[in-house]
Short mmCIF file of C-alpha atoms and ligand atoms in Angstrom, two decimals:
data_model
loop_
_atom_site.label_atom_id
_atom_site.label_comp_id
_atom_site.label_asym_id
_atom_site.label_seq_id
_atom_site.Cartn_x
_atom_site.Cartn_y
_atom_site.Cartn_z
CA MET A 306 19.29 17.02 -42.63
CA SER A 307 20.47 17.48 -38.98
CA LYS A 308 19.29 20.36 -36.43
CA ALA A 309 22.46 21.67 -35.88
CA ASN A 310 22.09 22.48 -40.01
CA GLN A 311 19.65 24.38 -40.50
CA ILE A 312 19.77 27.88 -40.45
CA GLN A 313 17.08 30.06 -38.76
CA ALA A 314 15.79 33.78 -39.12
CA PRO A 315 17.92 36.35 -37.45
CA LYS A 316 16.44 37.08 -33.80
CA GLY A 317 13.37 39.51 -33.22
CA VAL A 318 11.79 39.84 -36.59
CA SER A 319 8.54 39.21 -37.44
CA GLU A 320 7.50 36.19 -39.74
CA TYR A 321 4.16 35.37 -41.39
CA LEU A 322 3.36 32.30 -42.24
CA PRO A 323 -0.28 30.33 -43.51
CA PRO A 324 -2.22 30.95 -42.30
CA GLN A 325 -1.33 33.95 -39.90
CA SER A 326 -0.06 35.29 -43.21
CA ARG A 327 -4.26 35.96 -44.18
CA LYS A 328 -4.67 37.55 -41.06
CA PHE A 329 -1.82 40.01 -41.52
CA GLU A 330 -2.87 40.67 -45.49
CA SER A 331 -6.28 41.33 -43.68
CA VAL A 332 -4.58 43.77 -41.30
CA ARG A 333 -3.21 45.71 -44.17
CA HIS A 334 -5.93 45.67 -46.50
CA ALA A 335 -7.82 47.85 -43.70
CA LEU A 336 -5.35 50.08 -42.48
CA LEU A 337 -4.38 50.84 -46.83
CA GLU A 338 -7.59 51.11 -47.95
CA PRO A 339 -8.88 54.40 -46.38
CA ALA A 340 -6.35 56.20 -47.67
CA LYS A 341 -7.64 55.08 -51.13
CA SER A 342 -10.83 56.21 -50.42
CA ALA A 343 -9.43 60.13 -50.32
CA GLY A 344 -7.48 59.88 -52.63
CA TYR A 345 -3.71 58.87 -51.71
CA GLU A 346 -1.51 57.04 -54.12
CA LEU A 347 1.18 54.43 -53.67
CA ILE A 348 4.93 55.44 -53.33
CA GLU A 349 7.37 52.39 -53.63
CA LEU A 350 10.90 53.73 -52.30
CA PRO A 351 13.90 51.36 -51.31
CA VAL A 352 14.48 49.78 -48.11
CA PHE A 353 17.91 51.19 -48.13
CA GLU A 354 19.27 54.77 -48.49
CA ASP A 355 21.87 57.17 -47.76
CA THR A 356 22.60 57.44 -43.99
CA GLU A 357 22.89 61.02 -44.25
CA LEU A 358 18.75 60.91 -44.82
CA PHE A 359 18.33 60.04 -41.51
CA THR A 360 21.05 61.83 -39.64
CA ARG A 361 19.93 65.04 -40.77
CA GLY A 362 16.03 64.11 -41.43
CA VAL A 363 15.10 61.99 -38.23
CA GLY A 364 17.71 63.69 -35.73
CA GLU A 365 20.45 62.42 -33.89
CA SER A 366 18.90 63.18 -30.35
CA THR A 367 16.18 60.26 -31.51
CA ASP A 368 17.37 56.76 -30.29
CA VAL A 369 16.49 55.51 -34.15
CA VAL A 370 18.98 57.39 -35.19
CA SER A 371 21.82 57.30 -32.16
CA LYS A 372 20.78 53.28 -31.30
CA GLU A 373 18.90 51.47 -33.62
CA MET A 374 20.12 52.14 -37.59
CA TYR A 375 20.84 49.03 -39.67
CA THR A 376 24.28 51.04 -40.68
CA PHE A 377 26.61 49.73 -43.23
CA GLU A 378 28.76 50.06 -46.13
CA ASP A 379 28.31 49.22 -49.14
CA ARG A 380 30.91 47.82 -52.00
CA GLY A 381 31.58 51.04 -53.12
CA GLY A 382 32.52 52.57 -49.86
CA ARG A 383 28.77 54.54 -49.09
CA SER A 384 26.96 54.09 -45.84
CA ILE A 385 23.56 52.88 -46.06
CA THR A 386 21.23 51.88 -43.71
CA LEU A 387 18.67 49.70 -43.50
CA ARG A 388 14.96 52.09 -43.80
CA PRO A 389 13.92 52.78 -39.67
CA GLU A 390 10.57 54.71 -40.74
CA GLY A 391 8.60 56.59 -44.25
CA THR A 392 8.88 60.17 -43.75
CA ALA A 393 12.47 60.86 -44.70
CA GLY A 394 12.45 58.40 -47.70
CA VAL A 395 9.09 59.83 -48.95
CA MET A 396 10.34 63.92 -48.44
CA ARG A 397 14.57 62.61 -49.99
CA ALA A 398 11.48 61.18 -53.25
CA VAL A 399 9.19 64.04 -53.61
CA ILE A 400 12.25 66.43 -53.62
CA GLU A 401 14.52 63.95 -56.20
CA HIS A 402 11.50 63.73 -58.23
CA GLY A 403 9.71 67.16 -57.55
CA LEU A 404 6.30 66.06 -57.19
CA ASP A 405 6.03 68.89 -55.00
CA ARG A 406 6.10 71.17 -57.69
CA GLY A 407 2.67 70.17 -59.01
CA GLN A 408 -0.82 70.00 -57.66
CA LEU A 409 -0.60 70.35 -53.45
CA PRO A 410 -1.00 68.75 -51.18
CA VAL A 411 1.23 65.71 -52.62
CA LYS A 412 -0.86 62.21 -51.18
CA LEU A 413 1.38 59.59 -50.89
CA TYR A 414 0.56 56.14 -49.13
CA TYR A 415 2.81 53.33 -48.70
CA SER A 416 3.51 50.04 -47.04
CA GLY A 417 6.14 47.40 -46.12
CA PRO A 418 9.16 46.79 -43.67
CA PHE A 419 11.16 48.82 -41.15
CA PHE A 420 14.32 48.28 -39.59
CA ARG A 421 15.36 49.44 -36.36
CA ALA A 422 17.94 47.39 -34.08
CA GLU A 423 15.98 47.69 -31.12
CA ARG A 424 15.79 44.84 -27.96
CA PRO A 425 13.58 42.61 -28.82
CA GLN A 426 10.00 41.61 -26.78
CA ALA A 427 6.20 41.22 -27.98
CA GLY A 428 5.30 43.57 -30.06
CA ARG A 429 9.00 44.94 -31.04
CA TYR A 430 10.75 43.87 -33.65
CA ARG A 431 13.87 44.05 -35.59
CA GLN A 432 12.63 44.70 -39.20
CA PHE A 433 8.46 45.09 -38.61
CA TYR A 434 5.63 46.47 -41.16
CA GLN A 435 4.13 49.84 -41.39
CA VAL A 436 1.57 51.37 -43.62
CA GLY A 437 2.21 55.06 -43.53
CA ILE A 438 0.71 57.88 -45.91
CA GLU A 439 2.17 61.80 -46.22
CA ALA A 440 0.30 64.95 -47.13
CA ILE A 441 2.93 67.50 -48.30
CA GLY A 442 2.41 71.29 -49.61
CA ILE A 443 -0.69 72.49 -47.59
CA GLN A 444 -0.85 73.40 -43.98
CA ASP A 445 -4.51 73.16 -42.54
CA ALA A 446 -5.75 72.19 -39.67
CA ALA A 447 -8.40 70.37 -41.27
CA LEU A 448 -6.35 68.23 -43.52
CA ASP A 449 -4.69 67.76 -40.18
CA ALA A 450 -7.96 65.59 -38.99
CA GLU A 451 -8.64 63.41 -41.86
CA VAL A 452 -5.37 62.26 -42.04
CA ILE A 453 -5.99 61.05 -38.22
CA ALA A 454 -9.36 60.81 -39.33
CA ILE A 455 -7.83 58.01 -41.84
CA ALA A 456 -5.50 56.64 -39.63
CA ASP A 457 -8.66 55.62 -37.23
CA ALA A 458 -11.05 54.61 -40.10
CA GLY A 459 -8.30 51.90 -40.60
CA PHE A 460 -8.29 50.34 -37.42
CA LYS A 461 -12.16 50.66 -36.62
CA SER A 462 -12.58 48.47 -40.29
CA ILE A 463 -10.58 46.28 -38.58
CA GLY A 464 -12.99 46.00 -35.68
CA LEU A 465 -10.18 47.48 -33.21
CA LYS A 466 -12.42 48.68 -30.36
CA LYS A 467 -9.81 49.49 -27.00
CA TYR A 468 -7.71 52.35 -28.59
CA ARG A 469 -7.85 55.55 -27.81
CA LEU A 470 -5.72 58.16 -29.94
CA GLU A 471 -3.60 61.04 -27.87
CA ILE A 472 -2.95 64.47 -29.81
CA THR A 473 -1.11 67.12 -28.90
CA SER A 474 0.31 70.20 -30.50
CA LEU A 475 4.28 70.83 -30.18
CA GLY A 476 3.50 74.68 -31.92
CA ASP A 477 5.38 76.83 -34.64
CA SER A 478 8.81 77.68 -34.26
CA ALA A 479 8.28 80.47 -32.12
CA SER A 480 6.31 78.34 -29.45
CA ARG A 481 9.16 76.11 -29.19
CA ALA A 482 11.87 78.23 -29.19
CA LYS A 483 9.73 80.51 -26.02
CA HIS A 484 8.26 77.25 -24.26
CA ARG A 485 12.36 75.99 -24.99
CA VAL A 486 14.84 78.35 -22.77
CA GLU A 487 12.61 78.05 -20.00
CA LEU A 488 12.98 74.31 -20.23
CA VAL A 489 16.34 74.25 -20.32
CA LYS A 490 16.27 76.72 -17.25
CA PHE A 491 14.59 73.89 -15.77
CA ILE A 492 16.71 70.91 -16.76
CA GLU A 493 20.06 73.17 -15.66
CA LYS A 494 18.70 72.63 -11.86
CA LEU A 495 18.28 68.83 -12.78
CA ASN A 496 20.16 65.57 -11.44
CA LEU A 497 21.24 64.30 -14.89
CA ASP A 498 23.86 62.43 -15.87
CA GLU A 499 26.89 63.55 -18.31
CA ALA A 500 24.73 61.22 -21.24
CA THR A 501 21.32 62.42 -20.73
CA ARG A 502 22.20 66.03 -19.98
CA THR A 503 23.72 65.60 -23.99
CA ARG A 504 20.74 63.91 -25.42
CA ALA A 505 18.91 67.43 -23.61
CA SER A 506 21.28 69.29 -25.25
CA ILE A 507 19.91 68.66 -28.59
CA ASN A 508 16.50 67.96 -27.93
CA PRO A 509 15.29 69.12 -24.17
CA LEU A 510 12.04 67.68 -25.45
CA ARG A 511 13.48 64.11 -25.35
CA LEU A 512 13.58 64.63 -21.33
CA PHE A 513 9.18 64.05 -21.08
CA ASP A 514 9.95 60.79 -23.08
CA ASP A 515 12.70 58.87 -20.59
CA LYS A 516 11.55 55.86 -18.75
CA ARG A 517 13.40 56.27 -15.99
CA ASP A 518 11.32 57.23 -12.68
CA GLU A 519 14.19 59.38 -11.32
CA ILE A 520 14.22 61.35 -14.61
CA LYS A 521 10.86 60.79 -14.82
CA ASP A 522 9.86 62.37 -10.75
CA GLN A 523 12.01 64.95 -11.88
CA MET A 524 10.68 66.30 -14.81
CA ALA A 525 7.04 66.07 -13.33
CA SER A 526 7.09 70.13 -12.60
CA ALA A 527 8.43 70.94 -15.96
CA PRO A 528 7.37 73.31 -18.13
CA LEU A 529 4.89 72.47 -21.10
CA LEU A 530 4.83 73.26 -24.60
CA LEU A 531 0.86 73.77 -25.07
CA ASP A 532 1.80 76.33 -22.09
CA PHE A 533 3.37 78.60 -24.81
CA LEU A 534 1.80 78.06 -27.38
CA SER A 535 1.66 81.19 -30.04
CA ALA A 536 -1.48 82.57 -30.84
CA GLU A 537 -1.87 81.21 -34.30
CA SER A 538 -0.68 77.98 -32.66
CA LEU A 539 -3.15 77.93 -30.28
CA LYS A 540 -5.90 78.55 -33.29
CA ASP A 541 -4.52 75.86 -35.06
CA PHE A 542 -4.64 73.07 -32.55
CA GLU A 543 -7.91 74.50 -31.39
CA ASP A 544 -9.20 74.18 -34.87
CA VAL A 545 -7.75 70.36 -35.67
CA GLN A 546 -10.42 69.59 -32.43
CA LYS A 547 -13.16 71.18 -33.40
CA HIS A 548 -13.20 68.86 -36.73
CA LEU A 549 -11.81 65.81 -34.35
CA LYS A 550 -15.54 66.66 -32.55
CA ALA A 551 -17.40 67.12 -35.76
CA LEU A 552 -15.99 63.20 -37.79
CA LYS A 553 -16.67 62.29 -33.65
CA ILE A 554 -13.37 61.48 -33.28
CA ASP A 555 -11.97 60.72 -29.39
CA TYR A 556 -9.43 62.25 -28.32
CA ILE A 557 -7.79 62.86 -24.92
CA ILE A 558 -5.06 65.85 -24.98
CA ASN A 559 -1.68 64.46 -23.84
CA PRO A 560 0.64 67.25 -23.19
CA ARG A 561 3.48 64.99 -22.46
CA MET A 562 3.72 62.98 -25.49
CA VAL A 563 7.18 63.04 -26.85
CA ARG A 564 7.40 60.68 -30.30
CA GLY A 565 10.39 59.34 -31.30
CA LEU A 566 11.33 61.16 -33.98
CA ASP A 567 13.11 64.71 -33.96
CA TYR A 568 11.03 66.50 -36.58
CA TYR A 569 7.58 67.24 -35.95
CA THR A 570 6.24 70.19 -35.47
CA GLY A 571 2.32 71.31 -35.12
CA THR A 572 0.29 68.51 -34.24
CA THR A 573 1.07 65.26 -33.26
CA PHE A 574 -1.43 62.15 -32.39
CA GLU A 575 -0.62 58.07 -31.56
CA PHE A 576 -2.94 56.14 -31.20
CA VAL A 577 -2.14 53.41 -27.70
CA HIS A 578 -3.65 50.17 -27.82
CA GLU A 579 -5.01 49.32 -24.02
CA LEU A 580 -4.64 45.49 -23.94
CA LEU A 581 -1.25 45.14 -25.98
CA GLY A 582 0.95 46.17 -22.38
CA ALA A 583 4.13 48.19 -22.95
CA GLN A 584 5.18 48.28 -27.10
CA SER A 585 0.94 49.57 -26.53
CA GLY A 586 1.54 52.19 -29.17
CA ILE A 587 -0.35 50.70 -32.79
CA GLY A 588 -0.03 54.38 -34.71
CA GLY A 589 1.00 57.32 -34.70
CA GLY A 590 2.65 60.49 -36.27
CA GLY A 591 2.34 64.69 -37.03
CA ARG A 592 2.93 67.71 -38.74
CA TYR A 593 6.43 68.23 -39.93
CA ASP A 594 7.37 71.84 -40.82
CA GLY A 595 11.26 71.98 -41.11
CA LEU A 596 11.47 68.77 -43.06
CA MET A 597 11.61 69.18 -46.27
CA ALA A 598 14.12 72.69 -46.23
CA GLN A 599 16.34 70.34 -43.72
CA LEU A 600 16.76 67.57 -46.95
CA GLY A 601 17.43 70.76 -49.53
CA GLY A 602 13.75 71.27 -50.51
CA GLN A 603 11.52 74.06 -50.15
CA GLU A 604 10.19 75.73 -47.39
CA LEU A 605 7.39 72.75 -47.22
CA SER A 606 4.97 71.51 -44.22
CA GLY A 607 3.83 67.89 -43.98
CA ILE A 608 1.63 65.79 -42.15
CA GLY A 609 1.69 62.14 -41.51
CA PHE A 610 1.46 58.84 -39.91
CA GLY A 611 2.64 55.25 -39.77
CA LEU A 612 0.58 52.60 -38.36
CA GLY A 613 2.48 49.40 -36.97
CA ILE A 614 0.83 46.74 -38.93
CA ASP A 615 2.28 43.84 -36.78
CA ARG A 616 0.87 45.26 -33.22
CA CYS A 617 -2.15 45.57 -34.70
CA VAL A 618 -2.61 42.27 -35.84
CA LEU A 619 -1.79 41.64 -31.94
CA ALA A 620 -4.57 43.88 -30.87
CA ALA A 621 -6.83 42.47 -32.85
CA ASP A 622 -6.22 38.97 -31.52
CA ALA A 623 -6.27 40.59 -28.12
CA GLU A 624 -9.72 42.16 -28.29
CA GLY A 625 -10.67 38.07 -30.23
CA ILE A 626 -11.43 39.29 -33.69
CA SER A 627 -11.78 36.78 -36.07
CA PHE A 628 -11.43 37.09 -39.64
CA ASP A 629 -13.15 36.02 -42.54
CA GLN A 630 -9.54 33.72 -43.46
CA GLU A 631 -11.13 29.92 -44.16
CA PHE A 632 -9.14 29.17 -47.50
CA THR A 633 -11.73 27.70 -49.61
CA SER A 634 -10.91 26.55 -53.10
CA ASP A 635 -14.09 26.50 -55.55
CA LEU A 636 -12.60 23.35 -57.55
CA PHE A 637 -10.16 20.57 -56.83
CA ILE A 638 -9.53 18.94 -60.15
CA ILE A 639 -7.96 15.79 -59.78
CA PRO A 640 -6.03 13.94 -63.11
CA LEU A 641 -6.09 10.72 -63.29
CA GLY A 642 -2.79 10.21 -65.75
CA ASP A 643 0.16 12.47 -68.22
CA GLU A 644 -2.67 13.15 -70.76
CA SER A 645 -5.04 14.32 -68.50
CA LYS A 646 -2.87 16.59 -67.13
CA SER A 647 -2.32 19.04 -68.98
CA ARG A 648 -6.33 18.83 -69.93
CA ALA A 649 -6.10 19.32 -65.36
CA LEU A 650 -3.98 22.73 -66.67
CA THR A 651 -6.20 24.35 -69.45
CA VAL A 652 -9.52 23.79 -67.65
CA ALA A 653 -7.92 25.67 -64.14
CA GLN A 654 -6.38 28.19 -66.35
CA GLU A 655 -10.19 29.47 -68.13
CA LEU A 656 -11.84 29.31 -64.98
CA GLN A 657 -9.05 30.49 -62.60
CA ASN A 658 -9.51 33.48 -65.79
CA ALA A 659 -13.12 33.65 -64.72
CA GLY A 660 -12.53 34.84 -61.52
CA PHE A 661 -12.68 31.50 -59.15
CA ARG A 662 -10.26 29.73 -57.35
CA VAL A 663 -9.01 26.45 -58.67
CA GLU A 664 -6.65 23.82 -57.44
CA ILE A 665 -5.10 20.90 -59.37
CA SER A 666 -3.10 17.55 -57.49
CA PHE A 667 0.22 17.15 -58.46
CA GLY A 668 2.48 14.54 -58.09
CA ASP A 669 0.61 11.03 -59.41
CA ARG A 670 -1.12 10.82 -56.26
CA ALA A 671 -3.51 7.95 -55.73
CA LEU A 672 -6.90 9.20 -55.73
CA LYS A 673 -7.57 8.25 -51.68
CA GLY A 674 -4.41 10.70 -51.27
CA SER A 675 -5.98 13.47 -54.17
CA MET A 676 -9.24 13.34 -52.53
CA LYS A 677 -7.61 13.89 -49.17
CA ALA A 678 -6.26 16.90 -49.76
CA ALA A 679 -9.19 18.50 -51.94
CA ASP A 680 -10.75 17.81 -48.50
CA LYS A 681 -7.67 19.48 -46.10
CA SER A 682 -8.03 22.43 -49.12
CA ASN A 683 -11.59 23.05 -48.58
CA ALA A 684 -12.72 23.22 -51.84
CA GLU A 685 -16.97 23.15 -52.38
CA TYR A 686 -16.04 20.88 -55.23
CA VAL A 687 -14.42 18.44 -56.49
CA LEU A 688 -13.77 16.58 -60.21
CA VAL A 689 -11.63 14.01 -61.78
CA LEU A 690 -10.06 13.79 -64.29
CA GLY A 691 -9.24 10.66 -66.50
CA ASP A 692 -9.44 9.17 -69.94
CA SER A 693 -12.74 8.56 -70.01
CA GLU A 694 -14.22 11.97 -68.77
CA ILE A 695 -11.67 13.92 -71.39
CA SER A 696 -12.69 11.62 -74.32
CA SER A 697 -16.86 11.80 -73.02
CA GLY A 698 -15.99 15.24 -72.37
CA THR A 699 -18.19 14.92 -69.63
CA VAL A 700 -17.16 14.53 -65.34
CA GLU A 701 -18.76 14.06 -62.46
CA LEU A 702 -18.54 17.92 -59.98
CA LYS A 703 -18.50 16.48 -56.77
CA GLN A 704 -19.81 18.86 -53.80
CA MET A 705 -17.38 18.02 -51.01
CA SER A 706 -20.10 19.27 -48.43
CA THR A 707 -23.34 17.43 -49.32
CA GLY A 708 -21.27 14.78 -51.35
CA LYS A 709 -23.93 14.90 -54.46
CA THR A 710 -22.64 14.52 -57.47
CA SER A 711 -23.98 16.01 -60.69
CA SER A 712 -22.84 15.19 -64.56
CA VAL A 713 -21.49 18.59 -66.10
CA THR A 714 -19.93 18.72 -69.81
CA LEU A 715 -16.59 19.89 -69.36
CA THR A 716 -17.50 23.65 -71.67
CA SER A 717 -20.20 23.64 -69.40
CA LEU A 718 -18.47 24.29 -66.34
CA LYS A 719 -17.71 27.62 -65.89
CA ASP A 720 -20.99 28.33 -66.38
CA TYR A 721 -21.83 25.67 -64.22
CA LEU A 722 -20.00 27.11 -61.48
CA ARG A 723 -21.04 30.60 -62.25
CA SER A 724 -24.79 29.77 -61.29
CA VAL A 725 -24.04 27.85 -58.01
CA SER A 726 -20.98 30.49 -56.90
CA GLY A 727 -22.88 32.89 -57.82
CA LYS A 728 -19.87 34.97 -59.21
P1 HAM B 1287 6.81 55.50 -35.32
O1 HAM B 1287 6.03 55.92 -34.00
O2 HAM B 1287 8.44 56.23 -35.23
O3 HAM B 1287 6.60 56.85 -36.56
O4 HAM B 1287 6.56 54.29 -35.59
C1 HAM B 1287 4.77 54.32 -36.72
C2 HAM B 1287 4.24 52.92 -35.70
O5 HAM B 1287 5.36 51.81 -36.51
C3 HAM B 1287 4.51 52.82 -34.17
O6 HAM B 1287 3.39 53.66 -33.85
C4 HAM B 1287 4.18 51.20 -34.22
O7 HAM B 1287 2.49 50.84 -33.94
C5 HAM B 1287 5.23 50.39 -35.47
N1 HAM B 1287 6.64 50.09 -34.76
C6 HAM B 1287 7.76 51.74 -34.21
N2 HAM B 1287 8.76 50.30 -34.59
C7 HAM B 1287 8.51 48.72 -34.38
C8 HAM B 1287 8.57 47.89 -34.15
N3 HAM B 1287 10.59 48.05 -33.40
N4 HAM B 1287 8.23 46.99 -33.32
C9 HAM B 1287 7.15 47.22 -34.53
N5 HAM B 1287 5.90 48.19 -34.48
C10 HAM B 1287 7.08 48.89 -33.93
C11 HAM B 1287 6.73 56.49 -37.76
O8 HAM B 1287 7.74 55.80 -38.40
C12 HAM B 1287 6.60 58.05 -38.37
N6 HAM B 1287 7.25 57.89 -39.60
C13 HAM B 1287 5.41 57.91 -38.53
C14 HAM B 1287 4.60 59.55 -39.42
C15 HAM B 1287 4.71 59.61 -40.94
N7 HAM B 1287 4.60 60.86 -38.92
C16 HAM B 1287 4.49 61.40 -39.56
N8 HAM B 1287 4.31 60.64 -41.02
#
């Protein structure tokens, strides 16, 4: 086929092919394990949802909703959107299936692809991968600290060191209302274009997140929400910090942090990697008090995070972390002739079921080609299975690293491999 005929992946998507996909798998595993250890359970949700879930849940002032959603009409004329994040979908499912009527908090973890039509660059993709957790139904600073600790444990287990944790509090609704009055007054006096004013009228906090110098300069003296926290919100924020200290998790307070999604209240946090340049957020999350009610459920608070698997892979590379990712097979079987193929399949099946990684040389290759394939797959042992081996029931097992051969009967192969591999 000519090159012009070939189809390429859509612009800006991340893909993981072997051998790099092993790194992806290791990173995802490292990020998921701490959540499982803390009693979170898997929730697997559709990658597309009713568009209204995100406009209502994530918020219309956000870039995610206003500019970055992959929205289309399905064949039934419904407006569908590829999920740009996971929290709204989890909340939809919790409400729809009444999970909040059982034991609280409802503790769920998920991982999978998410979609945002952003301008692609290193670490920013249109399809990317997250590991996330949500703990719904209990308002407790200790839970906030545990959620942060779970993310931190994931990063540590990858081996990451050069990252920092930034936290702040968006307070309760009374704190935000008080701050909003002052912030709106402050913003009224600024020199802003129409679009920015409109954004600010939906959520004035957005202006703290504006990357343009002229806005940043004007916002330098803006009133900060942290200075408006009610006594209760302040106590809560101090408790979170006390627990983080007990857990020996370092953090800095960033009172200007604005998360890209509108549902946050109370504790919010971001993990920032120091070697990743512009797209340095490797994970973030926080509390969301009003989201459940906003989506038609009861008034329950929740907290969670989303960790970027793609960015963690990049961060691991940037820190020179190598994974134990040599692909090795325990045994490579080379069948000679048609009869021996069936036998090779059954021998491999038995050994695979016993936990060994076993490969077969397929496709009637000459012995030399098969030996090369065995070498490439880094197999520990190789055996040739021809008519004479089948009739005698004995094979020559060759250890690839030493070239040593041993005669082993087919019936004792499993025990032999067990004794030499310790599996
Ligand atoms: P988020 O901060 O929008 O939060 O995304 C979480 C993480 O996903 C980011 O820190 C980043 O590592 C990764 N990420 C986001 N966008 C991209 C992209 N275009 N390309 C590559 N990686 C990306 C949320 O999504 C919330 N749902 C987290 C949460 C859960 N809050 C409460 N519960």
